[in-house]
PDB file of C-alpha atoms in Angstrom:
ATOM      1  CA  LEU A   1      83.432 184.956 122.882  1.00 70.00           C
ATOM      2  CA  ASN A   2      82.516 181.331 123.467  1.00 72.00           C
ATOM      3  CA  PHE A   3      83.041 179.433 126.659  1.00 70.00           C
ATOM      4  CA  GLY A   4      83.594 175.732 127.188  1.00 70.00           C
ATOM      5  CA  ILE A   5      84.550 173.448 130.026  1.00 72.00           C
ATOM      6  CA  ASN A   6      86.670 170.318 129.795  1.00 69.00           C
ATOM      7  CA  ASN A   7      86.761 170.716 125.980  1.00 65.00           C
ATOM      8  CA  GLY A   8      83.040 170.156 125.810  1.00 69.00           C
ATOM      9  CA  ASN A   9      80.344 172.069 123.962  1.00 70.00           C
ATOM     10  CA  PHE A  10      80.962 175.799 123.798  1.00 77.00           C
ATOM     11  CA  GLN A  11      78.352 178.415 124.580  1.00 75.00           C
ATOM     12  CA  ALA A  12      78.072 182.163 124.387  1.00 76.00           C
ATOM     13  CA  ASP A  13      76.943 182.437 127.987  1.00 75.00           C
ATOM     14  CA  SER A  14      79.726 182.390 130.547  1.00 73.00           C
ATOM     15  CA  VAL A  15      77.397 180.978 133.227  1.00 76.00           C
ATOM     16  CA  PHE A  16      77.260 177.186 133.583  1.00 72.00           C
ATOM     17  CA  THR A  17      74.506 175.583 135.635  1.00 70.00           C
ATOM     18  CA  SER A  18      73.706 172.109 137.046  1.00 65.00           C
ATOM     19  CA  LEU A  19      77.339 171.072 137.151  1.00 69.00           C
ATOM     20  CA  ALA A  20      78.232 167.997 139.140  1.00 68.00           C
ATOM     21  CA  SER A  21      80.925 168.362 141.753  1.00 68.00           C
ATOM     22  CA  GLY A  22      84.468 168.025 140.468  1.00 72.00           C
ATOM     23  CA  SER A  23      87.284 169.887 138.702  1.00 77.00           C
ATOM     24  CA  TYR A  24      86.804 171.733 135.418  1.00 79.00           C
ATOM     25  CA  ASN A  25      89.106 173.450 132.905  1.00 77.00           C
ATOM     26  CA  LEU A  26      87.561 176.609 131.432  1.00 77.00           C
ATOM     27  CA  THR A  27      88.419 177.443 127.793  1.00 80.00           C
ATOM     28  CA  VAL A  28      87.568 180.767 126.160  1.00 80.00           C
ATOM     29  CA  THR A  29      87.675 181.307 122.346  1.00 81.00           C
ATOM     30  CA  ASP A  30      87.184 184.456 120.284  1.00 77.00           C
ATOM     31  CA  ALA A  31      85.879 185.088 116.779  1.00 75.00           C
ATOM     32  CA  ASN A  32      89.313 184.325 115.331  1.00 78.00           C
ATOM     33  CA  ASN A  33      89.279 180.942 117.040  1.00 77.00           C
ATOM     34  CA  CYS A  34      92.017 181.986 119.363  1.00 77.00           C
ATOM     35  CA  SER A  35      91.625 180.310 122.736  1.00 75.00           C
ATOM     36  CA  THR A  36      92.996 180.269 126.210  1.00 74.00           C
ATOM     37  CA  THR A  37      92.462 177.751 128.979  1.00 76.00           C
ATOM     38  CA  GLN A  38      92.189 178.968 132.525  1.00 71.00           C
ATOM     39  CA  GLN A  39      93.370 177.064 135.553  1.00 60.00           C
ATOM     40  CA  THR A  40      91.118 174.418 137.060  1.00 73.00           C
ATOM     41  CA  VAL A  41      87.833 175.514 138.567  1.00 73.00           C
ATOM     42  CA  VAL A  42      86.596 173.313 141.427  1.00 72.00           C
ATOM     43  CA  VAL A  43      82.902 172.772 142.062  1.00 67.00           C
ATOM     44  CA  GLU A  44      82.482 171.502 145.619  1.00 65.00           C
ATOM     45  CA  ASN A  45      79.801 169.206 146.987  1.00 66.00           C
ATOM     46  CA  ILE A  46      76.904 170.971 148.673  1.00 68.00           C
ATOM     47  CA  ASN A  47      75.459 168.696 151.329  1.00 71.00           C
ATOM     48  CA  ILE A  48      71.761 169.377 151.745  1.00 82.00           C
ATOM     49  CA  THR A  49      71.145 166.265 153.840  1.00 91.00           C
ATOM     50  CA  HIS A  50      70.187 166.903 157.460  1.00 94.00           C
ATOM     51  CA  ALA A  51      70.239 163.915 159.825  1.00 96.00           C
ATOM     52  CA  GLN A  52      67.870 163.832 162.785  1.00 97.00           C
ATOM     53  CA  PHE A  53      65.819 161.258 164.682  1.00 97.00           C
ATOM     54  CA  THR A  54      63.578 160.770 167.693  1.00 97.00           C
ATOM     55  CA  ALA A  55      63.714 157.997 170.277  1.00 97.00           C
ATOM     56  CA  ASN A  56      60.795 156.778 172.358  1.00 96.00           C
ATOM     57  CA  PRO A  57      61.425 156.354 175.229  1.00 94.00           C
ATOM     58  CA  THR A  58      64.826 157.909 175.967  1.00 94.00           C
ATOM     59  CA  ILE A  59      64.980 156.439 179.468  1.00 91.00           C
ATOM     60  CA  GLY A  60      63.703 153.132 180.833  1.00 89.00           C
ATOM     61  CA  THR A  61      64.276 150.154 183.059  1.00 86.00           C
ATOM     62  CA  VAL A  62      65.651 146.746 182.071  1.00 87.00           C
ATOM     63  CA  PRO A  63      64.428 145.558 179.606  1.00 90.00           C
ATOM     64  CA  THR A  64      63.212 148.449 177.446  1.00 92.00           C
ATOM     65  CA  GLU A  65      62.369 148.484 173.748  1.00 95.00           C
ATOM     66  CA  VAL A  66      63.139 151.828 172.121  1.00 97.00           C
ATOM     67  CA  GLU A  67      61.584 152.954 168.844  1.00 97.00           C
ATOM     68  CA  PHE A  68      63.940 155.068 166.709  1.00 97.00           C
ATOM     69  CA  THR A  69      62.226 157.199 164.054  1.00 97.00           C
ATOM     70  CA  ASN A  70      64.294 158.691 161.251  1.00 97.00           C
ATOM     71  CA  GLN A  71      63.272 162.306 160.641  1.00 97.00           C
ATOM     72  CA  SER A  72      66.147 163.237 158.341  1.00 96.00           C
ATOM     73  CA  THR A  73      65.556 165.476 155.339  1.00 93.00           C
ATOM     74  CA  ASP A  74      66.917 165.203 151.784  1.00 90.00           C
ATOM     75  CA  ALA A  75      68.227 161.698 152.454  1.00 92.00           C
ATOM     76  CA  THR A  76      67.554 158.369 150.734  1.00 92.00           C
ATOM     77  CA  ASN A  77      69.717 156.095 152.884  1.00 94.00           C
ATOM     78  CA  ALA A  78      70.157 155.600 156.620  1.00 96.00           C
ATOM     79  CA  VAL A  79      72.688 153.724 158.742  1.00 96.00           C
ATOM     80  CA  TRP A  80      72.117 153.187 162.488  1.00 97.00           C
ATOM     81  CA  TYR A  81      74.840 152.283 164.960  1.00 96.00           C
ATOM     82  CA  ILE A  82      73.319 150.925 168.183  1.00 95.00           C
ATOM     83  CA  LEU A  83      75.709 149.234 170.605  1.00 92.00           C
ATOM     84  CA  GLU A  84      77.748 146.914 168.356  1.00 89.00           C
ATOM     85  CA  ASP A  85      74.980 146.447 165.776  1.00 93.00           C
ATOM     86  CA  THR A  86      74.493 148.219 162.447  1.00 94.00           C
ATOM     87  CA  PHE A  87      71.084 148.653 160.821  1.00 95.00           C
ATOM     88  CA  TYR A  88      70.483 149.794 157.240  1.00 94.00           C
ATOM     89  CA  THR A  89      66.829 150.737 157.677  1.00 94.00           C
ATOM     90  CA  GLN A  90      64.963 154.027 157.708  1.00 94.00           C
ATOM     91  CA  ASN A  91      63.613 153.334 161.212  1.00 95.00           C
ATOM     92  CA  SER A  92      64.736 150.898 163.870  1.00 94.00           C
ATOM     93  CA  ASN A  93      63.576 149.233 167.070  1.00 95.00           C
ATOM     94  CA  PHE A  94      66.041 147.974 169.660  1.00 96.00           C
ATOM     95  CA  THR A  95      65.611 146.278 173.036  1.00 96.00           C
ATOM     96  CA  PHE A  96      68.129 147.222 175.734  1.00 96.00           C
ATOM     97  CA  THR A  97      68.699 144.430 178.248  1.00 94.00           C
ATOM     98  CA  ASP A  98      71.481 145.949 180.380  1.00 93.00           C
ATOM     99  CA  THR A  99      71.681 149.120 182.412  1.00 91.00           C
ATOM    100  CA  GLY A 100      73.865 151.962 181.177  1.00 92.00           C
ATOM    101  CA  LEU A 101      74.085 155.146 179.116  1.00 93.00           C
ATOM    102  CA  TYR A 102      74.108 154.303 175.397  1.00 96.00           C
ATOM    103  CA  ASN A 103      75.221 156.489 172.493  1.00 96.00           C
ATOM    104  CA  ILE A 104      73.148 156.177 169.311  1.00 97.00           C
ATOM    105  CA  THR A 105      74.493 157.242 165.901  1.00 97.00           C
ATOM    106  CA  LEU A 106      72.511 157.865 162.712  1.00 97.00           C
ATOM    107  CA  ILE A 107      74.237 158.575 159.386  1.00 96.00           C
ATOM    108  CA  THR A 108      72.062 159.589 156.450  1.00 95.00           C
ATOM    109  CA  TYR A 109      72.949 160.453 152.868  1.00 93.00           C
ATOM    110  CA  ASN A 110      71.341 161.099 149.501  1.00 87.00           C
ATOM    111  CA  ASN A 111      72.354 158.188 147.242  1.00 83.00           C
ATOM    112  CA  THR A 112      76.089 158.783 147.694  1.00 78.00           C
ATOM    113  CA  GLN A 113      77.963 158.641 150.978  1.00 79.00           C
ATOM    114  CA  ASN A 114      80.115 161.580 149.885  1.00 75.00           C
ATOM    115  CA  CYS A 115      77.254 163.818 151.045  1.00 79.00           C
ATOM    116  CA  ALA A 116      76.416 162.330 154.425  1.00 90.00           C
ATOM    117  CA  ASP A 117      75.291 163.905 157.675  1.00 93.00           C
ATOM    118  CA  THR A 118      75.578 162.436 161.165  1.00 95.00           C
ATOM    119  CA  THR A 119      73.586 162.957 164.352  1.00 97.00           C
ATOM    120  CA  TYR A 120      73.759 161.424 167.819  1.00 97.00           C
ATOM    121  CA  GLY A 121      71.474 160.636 170.739  1.00 97.00           C
ATOM    122  CA  LYS A 122      71.582 158.991 174.166  1.00 96.00           C
ATOM    123  CA  ILE A 123      69.465 156.305 175.801  1.00 96.00           C
ATOM    124  CA  THR A 124      69.531 155.752 179.568  1.00 92.00           C
ATOM    125  CA  ILE A 125      68.617 152.335 180.969  1.00 92.00           C
ATOM    126  CA  VAL A 126      68.343 152.012 184.755  1.00 88.00           C
ATOM    127  CA  PRO A 127      67.697 149.032 187.052  1.00 89.00           C
ATOM    128  CA  PRO A 128      64.129 148.035 187.913  1.00 90.00           C
ATOM    129  CA  LEU A 129      62.713 149.322 191.179  1.00 92.00           C
ATOM    130  CA  TYR A 130      64.008 147.532 194.254  1.00 94.00           C
ATOM    131  CA  ILE A 131      63.522 148.260 197.951  1.00 96.00           C
ATOM    132  CA  ASN A 132      64.407 146.537 201.224  1.00 97.00           C
ATOM    133  CA  ILE A 133      62.695 147.775 204.397  1.00 97.00           C
ATOM    134  CA  PRO A 134      63.580 146.696 207.964  1.00 95.00           C
ATOM    135  CA  ASN A 135      60.876 145.885 210.507  1.00 95.00           C
ATOM    136  CA  VAL A 136      62.908 146.470 213.691  1.00 94.00           C
ATOM    137  CA  ILE A 137      65.288 149.211 214.821  1.00 92.00           C
ATOM    138  CA  THR A 138      67.089 149.660 218.142  1.00 88.00           C
ATOM    139  CA  PRO A 139      67.901 153.395 218.541  1.00 83.00           C
ATOM    140  CA  ASN A 140      70.142 153.135 221.613  1.00 79.00           C
ATOM    141  CA  ASN A 141      73.185 154.932 220.150  1.00 77.00           C
ATOM    142  CA  ASP A 142      75.334 151.808 219.925  1.00 81.00           C
ATOM    143  CA  ASN A 143      75.781 152.434 216.164  1.00 80.00           C
ATOM    144  CA  LEU A 144      74.034 149.137 215.419  1.00 84.00           C
ATOM    145  CA  ASN A 145      70.624 149.305 213.759  1.00 87.00           C
ATOM    146  CA  ASP A 146      69.996 152.710 215.305  1.00 87.00           C
ATOM    147  CA  ILE A 147      68.276 154.272 212.293  1.00 91.00           C
ATOM    148  CA  PHE A 148      65.310 153.274 210.148  1.00 95.00           C
ATOM    149  CA  SER A 149      67.159 152.820 206.846  1.00 96.00           C
ATOM    150  CA  ILE A 150      66.095 151.366 203.509  1.00 97.00           C
ATOM    151  CA  ASP A 151      68.014 149.937 200.563  1.00 97.00           C
ATOM    152  CA  VAL A 152      66.672 151.247 197.265  1.00 97.00           C
ATOM    153  CA  GLU A 153      67.641 150.978 193.595  1.00 94.00           C
ATOM    154  CA  GLY A 154      66.193 152.215 190.311  1.00 91.00           C
ATOM    155  CA  ALA A 155      64.370 155.179 191.868  1.00 93.00           C
ATOM    156  CA  ILE A 156      64.864 158.913 191.399  1.00 93.00           C
ATOM    157  CA  ALA A 157      62.725 160.053 194.334  1.00 96.00           C
ATOM    158  CA  VAL A 158      61.753 158.640 197.739  1.00 97.00           C
ATOM    159  CA  SER A 159      59.226 159.861 200.280  1.00 97.00           C
ATOM    160  CA  CYS A 160      58.274 158.357 203.627  1.00 97.00           C
ATOM    161  CA  LYS A 161      55.876 159.209 206.437  1.00 97.00           C
ATOM    162  CA  ILE A 162      56.073 157.698 209.926  1.00 95.00           C
ATOM    163  CA  TYR A 163      52.996 157.449 212.161  1.00 96.00           C
ATOM    164  CA  ASN A 164      52.601 156.454 215.801  1.00 92.00           C
ATOM    165  CA  ARG A 165      49.999 153.947 216.986  1.00 91.00           C
ATOM    166  CA  TRP A 166      47.379 156.704 217.314  1.00 94.00           C
ATOM    167  CA  GLY A 167      47.795 157.645 213.658  1.00 94.00           C
ATOM    168  CA  ASN A 168      49.670 160.865 214.298  1.00 94.00           C
ATOM    169  CA  GLU A 169      52.405 161.728 211.830  1.00 94.00           C
ATOM    170  CA  VAL A 170      55.741 161.862 213.678  1.00 91.00           C
ATOM    171  CA  TYR A 171      58.158 162.216 210.770  1.00 92.00           C
ATOM    172  CA  ASN A 172      58.161 163.099 207.079  1.00 95.00           C
ATOM    173  CA  PHE A 173      61.036 162.335 204.690  1.00 96.00           C
ATOM    174  CA  GLU A 174      61.270 163.345 201.005  1.00 96.00           C
ATOM    175  CA  GLN A 175      64.346 163.418 198.795  1.00 95.00           C
ATOM    176  CA  PRO A 176      65.417 163.092 195.137  1.00 95.00           C
ATOM    177  CA  ILE A 177      68.088 160.429 194.610  1.00 94.00           C
ATOM    178  CA  SER A 178      70.132 158.797 191.877  1.00 90.00           C
ATOM    179  CA  PRO A 179      68.932 155.388 190.619  1.00 89.00           C
ATOM    180  CA  ASN A 180      72.006 153.458 191.728  1.00 89.00           C
ATOM    181  CA  LEU A 181      71.733 151.012 194.636  1.00 93.00           C
ATOM    182  CA  GLN A 182      72.098 152.889 197.924  1.00 95.00           C
ATOM    183  CA  THR A 183      71.150 152.930 201.586  1.00 96.00           C
ATOM    184  CA  LEU A 184      69.004 155.847 202.736  1.00 96.00           C
ATOM    185  CA  ASN A 185      68.828 156.826 206.393  1.00 95.00           C
ATOM    186  CA  ILE A 186      65.148 157.682 206.706  1.00 94.00           C
ATOM    187  CA  TRP A 187      64.368 158.131 210.401  1.00 92.00           C
ATOM    188  CA  ASP A 188      66.570 158.502 213.471  1.00 86.00           C
ATOM    189  CA  ALA A 189      64.119 157.693 216.266  1.00 77.00           C
ATOM    190  CA  VAL A 190      66.483 159.147 218.908  1.00 70.00           C
ATOM    191  CA  THR A 191      67.434 162.571 217.559  1.00 63.00           C
ATOM    192  CA  THR A 192      64.808 163.443 214.930  1.00 57.00           C
ATOM    193  CA  ASN A 193      63.334 166.888 215.650  1.00 52.00           C
ATOM    194  CA  ASN A 194      65.139 166.789 219.026  1.00 53.00           C
ATOM    195  CA  SER A 195      62.554 164.238 220.170  1.00 60.00           C
ATOM    196  CA  ILE A 196      62.993 160.883 221.851  1.00 63.00           C
ATOM    197  CA  TYR A 197      60.371 158.447 220.650  1.00 76.00           C
ATOM    198  CA  SER A 198      58.980 155.814 222.996  1.00 83.00           C
ATOM    199  CA  ASP A 199      59.396 152.160 222.246  1.00 87.00           C
ATOM    200  CA  GLY A 200      56.584 150.519 220.386  1.00 91.00           C
ATOM    201  CA  THR A 201      55.079 149.973 216.969  1.00 94.00           C
ATOM    202  CA  TYR A 202      55.222 152.658 214.321  1.00 95.00           C
ATOM    203  CA  PHE A 203      53.675 152.663 210.866  1.00 97.00           C
ATOM    204  CA  TYR A 204      55.323 153.791 207.647  1.00 97.00           C
ATOM    205  CA  VAL A 205      54.142 154.648 204.134  1.00 98.00           C
ATOM    206  CA  ILE A 206      56.902 154.818 201.517  1.00 98.00           C
ATOM    207  CA  PHE A 207      56.666 155.967 197.898  1.00 97.00           C
ATOM    208  CA  ILE A 208      59.427 155.490 195.324  1.00 96.00           C
ATOM    209  CA  VAL A 209      59.393 156.854 191.769  1.00 94.00           C
ATOM    210  CA  SER A 210      61.248 155.420 188.778  1.00 90.00           C
ATOM    211  CA  PRO A 211      62.811 157.569 186.008  1.00 86.00           C
ATOM    212  CA  THR A 212      59.961 156.477 183.735  1.00 83.00           C
ATOM    213  CA  GLY A 213      57.342 157.833 186.140  1.00 87.00           C
ATOM    214  CA  ILE A 214      56.306 154.533 187.706  1.00 87.00           C
ATOM    215  CA  LYS A 215      55.317 155.099 191.335  1.00 92.00           C
ATOM    216  CA  GLU A 216      55.182 152.276 193.852  1.00 94.00           C
ATOM    217  CA  SER A 217      53.995 152.430 197.454  1.00 96.00           C
ATOM    218  CA  TYR A 218      54.909 150.302 200.463  1.00 97.00           C
ATOM    219  CA  SER A 219      53.333 150.317 203.896  1.00 97.00           C
ATOM    220  CA  GLY A 220      54.009 148.350 207.055  1.00 97.00           C
ATOM    221  CA  THR A 221      55.204 148.527 210.626  1.00 97.00           C
ATOM    222  CA  VAL A 222      58.562 148.956 212.315  1.00 95.00           C
ATOM    223  CA  GLN A 223      59.219 148.003 215.917  1.00 94.00           C
ATOM    224  CA  VAL A 224      61.278 150.468 217.965  1.00 91.00           C
ATOM    225  CA  PHE A 225      63.278 149.066 220.871  1.00 88.00           C
ATOM    226  CA  GLY A 226      65.465 151.756 222.366  1.00 72.00           C
ATOM    227  CA  GLU A 227      66.741 149.925 225.418  1.00 61.00           C
TER     228      GLU A 227
END
């Protein structure tokens, strides 16, 4: 018996190797040159391309330049989709100038886009660190400026220690937060620890931490007038 595909060269071996993807008609002939053609045999694409990349950093404050490194395997071409831009480079750098959560897409393929692979990633951009600290509170239970509160943005953690004029710690506050702009009630000088603090000058030390690990400290005084 001889075997041939698509009326091409015939061979005694019924095994065909290194065939490109596509449809083939198999013809078999015998010693008397009698032949029969079998129904179409389909050779499917085998996609060996694997898309992957790293991003450094994956979180930052405005503005942040991110370096994207293509680590795909068995791929000759790369297409990046970052925001509304498209980049046809193996690696890419992009500067994010607005806060938000951004989806990153990388498509890689080996010469032909019929065998492409796609992978995704996320970049988080948060506001820069911001804090507003009052210097006077009036804890007289009139619901006006009763509590030592701060406005903070761009931080993921806040800690604060309050000291009296003799340097004794009177209150300790520590809390993880989200980086959106918010008001934190730090110290209620009337009801904290069931104590009533006397009027006067108190000292604070505040630490805030950004998502990128930046830590900033603030120290100062706050006047307490309870009457």
